[in-house]
């Protein structure tokens, strides 16, 4: 049952984050809906341009910004996933909310999610 709740929470948060990144959430303002996709496209174009023109310092800075952005997104997402899983659980004694985790459990949870997303980002940059 824990896996079912976790997967349902993961799916809901994943799609919410994807819609948020591309400005597709209904509760966003018009400016934000237009700015978010433009920012993602601009970031990708900058990565490509810096790579093609061998601007190593600027590419490194942009990569660090991207990794930080994804790590913050990962930490926010994992908090929401565990909270949503806690809400979906019928038996709250079998699952805990993220606020009930020990410091070490939080660190490991955040580290794993940030590491995975940063790895995906780094692989994408290598592909570009």
Short mmCIF file of C-alpha atoms in Angstrom, two decimals:
data_model
loop_
_atom_site.label_atom_id
_atom_site.label_comp_id
_atom_site.label_asym_id
_atom_site.label_seq_id
_atom_site.Cartn_x
_atom_site.Cartn_y
_atom_site.Cartn_z
CA UNK A 1 0.00 0.00 0.00
CA UNK A 2 2.87 2.40 0.75
CA UNK A 3 4.21 2.01 -2.81
CA UNK A 4 0.79 2.68 -4.32
CA UNK A 5 0.44 5.90 -2.31
CA UNK A 6 3.99 6.94 -3.12
CA UNK A 7 3.51 6.35 -6.86
CA UNK A 8 0.21 8.26 -6.87
CA UNK A 9 1.87 11.15 -5.02
CA UNK A 10 4.92 11.03 -7.31
CA UNK A 11 2.74 11.12 -10.43
CA UNK A 12 0.67 14.05 -9.15
CA UNK A 13 3.71 16.11 -8.12
CA UNK A 14 5.68 15.22 -11.26
CA UNK A 15 2.92 16.47 -13.55
CA UNK A 16 2.39 19.55 -11.38
CA UNK A 17 6.11 20.42 -11.56
CA UNK A 18 6.16 19.80 -15.33
CA UNK A 19 3.13 22.05 -15.85
CA UNK A 20 4.73 24.65 -13.58
CA UNK A 21 8.03 24.62 -15.52
CA UNK A 22 6.22 25.25 -18.80
CA UNK A 23 3.70 27.75 -17.42
CA UNK A 24 0.65 25.53 -17.75
CA UNK A 25 -0.78 25.72 -14.23
CA UNK A 26 -4.24 27.32 -14.14
CA UNK A 27 -3.45 29.39 -11.02
CA UNK A 28 -0.47 31.17 -12.64
CA UNK A 29 -0.61 34.78 -13.75
CA UNK A 30 -0.40 35.51 -17.48
CA UNK A 31 3.07 37.01 -17.22
CA UNK A 32 4.39 33.96 -15.42
CA UNK A 33 2.74 31.65 -17.96
CA UNK A 34 4.63 33.42 -20.74
CA UNK A 35 7.91 33.90 -18.89
CA UNK A 36 8.50 30.31 -17.74
CA UNK A 37 8.61 28.63 -21.17
CA UNK A 38 10.66 31.53 -22.53
CA UNK A 39 13.14 31.13 -19.67
CA UNK A 40 13.53 27.39 -20.30
CA UNK A 41 14.05 27.98 -24.03
CA UNK A 42 16.50 30.83 -23.37
CA UNK A 43 18.46 28.64 -20.94
CA UNK A 44 18.74 25.81 -23.49
CA UNK A 45 19.81 28.24 -26.22
CA UNK A 46 22.45 29.75 -23.93
CA UNK A 47 23.78 26.28 -23.09
CA UNK A 48 24.01 25.45 -26.77
CA UNK A 49 25.63 28.76 -27.70
CA UNK A 50 28.20 28.64 -24.89
CA UNK A 51 29.06 25.06 -25.83
CA UNK A 52 29.44 25.80 -29.55
CA UNK A 53 31.56 28.89 -28.94
CA UNK A 54 33.71 27.30 -26.21
CA UNK A 55 32.89 29.80 -23.46
CA UNK A 56 33.99 27.47 -20.69
CA UNK A 57 33.63 29.85 -17.74
CA UNK A 58 30.15 31.00 -18.77
CA UNK A 59 29.12 27.40 -19.50
CA UNK A 60 30.35 26.33 -16.06
CA UNK A 61 28.43 29.14 -14.37
CA UNK A 62 25.28 28.34 -16.35
CA UNK A 63 25.64 24.65 -15.50
CA UNK A 64 25.98 25.45 -11.78
CA UNK A 65 22.86 27.62 -12.00
CA UNK A 66 20.99 24.78 -13.71
CA UNK A 67 22.13 22.21 -11.16
CA UNK A 68 21.11 24.51 -8.31
CA UNK A 69 17.73 25.15 -9.95
CA UNK A 70 17.11 21.43 -10.35
CA UNK A 71 18.28 20.64 -6.82
CA UNK A 72 15.87 23.20 -5.38
CA UNK A 73 13.11 21.73 -7.56
CA UNK A 74 14.01 18.22 -6.39
CA UNK A 75 13.93 19.17 -2.72
CA UNK A 76 10.61 20.97 -3.13
CA UNK A 77 9.19 18.01 -5.06
CA UNK A 78 10.27 15.39 -2.57
CA UNK A 79 8.74 17.41 0.28
CA UNK A 80 5.47 17.60 -1.65
CA UNK A 81 5.58 13.89 -2.57
CA UNK A 82 6.00 12.74 1.03
CA UNK A 83 3.37 15.19 2.24
CA UNK A 84 0.92 14.11 -0.47
CA UNK A 85 1.63 10.44 0.31
CA UNK A 86 0.86 11.14 3.96
CA UNK A 87 -2.44 12.77 2.98
CA UNK A 88 -3.37 9.84 0.70
CA UNK A 89 -2.62 7.23 3.36
CA UNK A 90 -5.65 5.88 5.13
CA UNK A 91 -3.55 4.58 8.00
CA UNK A 92 -1.31 7.44 9.14
CA UNK A 93 0.57 5.14 11.51
CA UNK A 94 2.19 3.33 8.54
CA UNK A 95 3.59 6.45 6.85
CA UNK A 96 5.14 9.66 8.10
CA UNK A 97 5.04 13.20 6.82
CA UNK A 98 8.38 14.73 5.82
CA UNK A 99 8.32 16.92 8.93
CA UNK A 100 8.43 13.78 11.08
CA UNK A 101 11.68 12.52 9.50
CA UNK A 102 14.92 12.67 11.45
CA UNK A 103 17.62 15.02 10.19
CA UNK A 104 19.57 12.13 8.69
CA UNK A 105 16.49 10.77 6.90
CA UNK A 106 15.76 14.22 5.48
CA UNK A 107 19.35 14.61 4.34
CA UNK A 108 19.34 11.24 2.59
CA UNK A 109 15.93 11.86 1.04
CA UNK A 110 16.95 15.26 -0.30
CA UNK A 111 20.38 14.05 -1.41
CA UNK A 112 19.00 11.15 -3.43
CA UNK A 113 16.36 13.23 -5.21
CA UNK A 114 18.75 16.12 -5.89
CA UNK A 115 21.45 13.71 -7.10
CA UNK A 116 19.08 11.98 -9.53
CA UNK A 117 17.75 15.21 -11.03
CA UNK A 118 21.19 16.75 -11.23
CA UNK A 119 22.41 13.60 -12.99
CA UNK A 120 19.59 13.89 -15.50
CA UNK A 121 20.47 17.55 -16.04
CA UNK A 122 24.17 16.81 -16.49
CA UNK A 123 23.38 14.05 -19.00
CA UNK A 124 21.15 16.48 -20.91
CA UNK A 125 23.92 19.07 -21.00
CA UNK A 126 26.33 16.43 -22.31
CA UNK A 127 23.81 15.51 -25.02
CA UNK A 128 23.54 19.14 -26.10
#
